[in-house]
Amino acid sequence: MLMNLGNQRRTISLGACAAQMCFVLIFGSTECLLLAVMAYDRHVTICNPLHYPLVMNHRVCIQLVTGSWTTGIRVMIVQTYQIFSLPFCGSNQINHFFCDIFPILKLACGDTFVNEMLVYTVAMLFVMVPFLLILGSYSKIISNILKLPSATSRAKAFSTCSSHLMVVVLFFGSAIITYLRPNTRHSEGTDKVLSLFYTVLTPMFNPMIHSLRNKDVIIALRKLLCK
């Protein structure tokens, strides 16, 4: 995509398009699972702090991360293969800035109802299920934070979750609207704007959001702004 933006060629082969979609889906689905894992990590940190070293030990962390990656890779390779197995005819112009699922399905010949249902099913498993798990974790986290005796301890506990919550809102908000809306409500312009959130803006803001909790980064920013 960066190469095409640089030389303004705006063309892509079928194989490269499939590879691009596959990588986007793998990274997106894995991030959904990892954000759910991070919510569980914060749940254990705040709700069971004494048990944290036992529950979230090194072996468990490796298993959770490995499970997130292997699940995303396996399912999304199958999803990509299923989409690109469709027959394509007529126009080969993709009305999008990358090879996303619904713009590609619009180029396919024949009935794509089964394919769309599979897309919605996978989106439910990789977007809605992790999102509901995150909501469940944070409902317990907030309940425990509100029971803390001092305002200082409550503020400190909330600051622990703030960066993760901002990423969750940005990423899941745009992904849910994009992939779980009925196909009849898909607007090409809206889809492009929403896609910018989870493909460009969220990855760009991620390091900024997490770095703002680092005291050294805050001090450096203050010095820079004072100049």
PDB file of N, CA and C in Angstrom, residues 214-227:
ATOM      1  N   ASN A 214       4.219   7.020  30.975  1.00  0.00           N
ATOM      2  CA  ASN A 214       5.618   6.929  31.371  1.00  0.00           C
ATOM      3  C   ASN A 214       6.103   8.300  31.855  1.00  0.00           C
ATOM      4  N   LYS A 215       6.610   8.361  33.082  1.00  0.00           N
ATOM      5  CA  LYS A 215       7.001   9.640  33.683  1.00  0.00           C
ATOM      6  C   LYS A 215       8.119  10.320  32.907  1.00  0.00           C
ATOM      7  N   ASP A 216       9.082   9.534  32.420  1.00  0.00           N
ATOM      8  CA  ASP A 216      10.199  10.103  31.655  1.00  0.00           C
ATOM      9  C   ASP A 216       9.716  10.765  30.370  1.00  0.00           C
ATOM     10  N   VAL A 217       8.724  10.128  29.715  1.00  0.00           N
ATOM     11  CA  VAL A 217       8.170  10.687  28.475  1.00  0.00           C
ATOM     12  C   VAL A 217       7.431  11.991  28.777  1.00  0.00           C
ATOM     13  N   ILE A 218       6.670  12.023  29.867  1.00  0.00           N
ATOM     14  CA  ILE A 218       5.929  13.230  30.251  1.00  0.00           C
ATOM     15  C   ILE A 218       6.891  14.382  30.540  1.00  0.00           C
ATOM     16  N   ILE A 219       7.977  14.093  31.272  1.00  0.00           N
ATOM     17  CA  ILE A 219       8.976  15.126  31.585  1.00  0.00           C
ATOM     18  C   ILE A 219       9.623  15.653  30.297  1.00  0.00           C
ATOM     19  N   ALA A 220       9.966  14.743  29.386  1.00  0.00           N
ATOM     20  CA  ALA A 220      10.571  15.152  28.110  1.00  0.00           C
ATOM     21  C   ALA A 220       9.616  16.010  27.293  1.00  0.00           C
ATOM     22  N   LEU A 221       8.318  15.651  27.292  1.00  0.00           N
ATOM     23  CA  LEU A 221       7.311  16.433  26.561  1.00  0.00           C
ATOM     24  C   LEU A 221       7.166  17.828  27.147  1.00  0.00           C
ATOM     25  N   ARG A 222       7.176  17.926  28.488  1.00  0.00           N
ATOM     26  CA  ARG A 222       7.073  19.227  29.145  1.00  0.00           C
ATOM     27  C   ARG A 222       8.252  20.133  28.782  1.00  0.00           C
ATOM     28  N   LYS A 223       9.452  19.538  28.760  1.00  0.00           N
ATOM     29  CA  LYS A 223      10.646  20.309  28.392  1.00  0.00           C
ATOM     30  C   LYS A 223      10.564  20.793  26.954  1.00  0.00           C
ATOM     31  N   LEU A 224      10.052  19.900  26.066  1.00  0.00           N
ATOM     32  CA  LEU A 224       9.925  20.250  24.651  1.00  0.00           C
ATOM     33  C   LEU A 224       8.913  21.373  24.446  1.00  0.00           C
ATOM     34  N   LEU A 225       7.767  21.279  25.147  1.00  0.00           N
ATOM     35  CA  LEU A 225       6.706  22.271  25.004  1.00  0.00           C
ATOM     36  C   LEU A 225       7.113  23.619  25.613  1.00  0.00           C
ATOM     37  N   CYS A 226       7.897  23.562  26.694  1.00  0.00           N
ATOM     38  CA  CYS A 226       8.354  24.798  27.343  1.00  0.00           C
ATOM     39  C   CYS A 226       9.304  25.587  26.442  1.00  0.00           C
ATOM     40  N   LYS A 227      10.045  24.869  25.579  1.00  0.00           N
ATOM     41  CA  LYS A 227      10.956  25.557  24.654  1.00  0.00           C
ATOM     42  C   LYS A 227      10.177  26.363  23.629  1.00  0.00           C
TER      43      LYS A 227
END
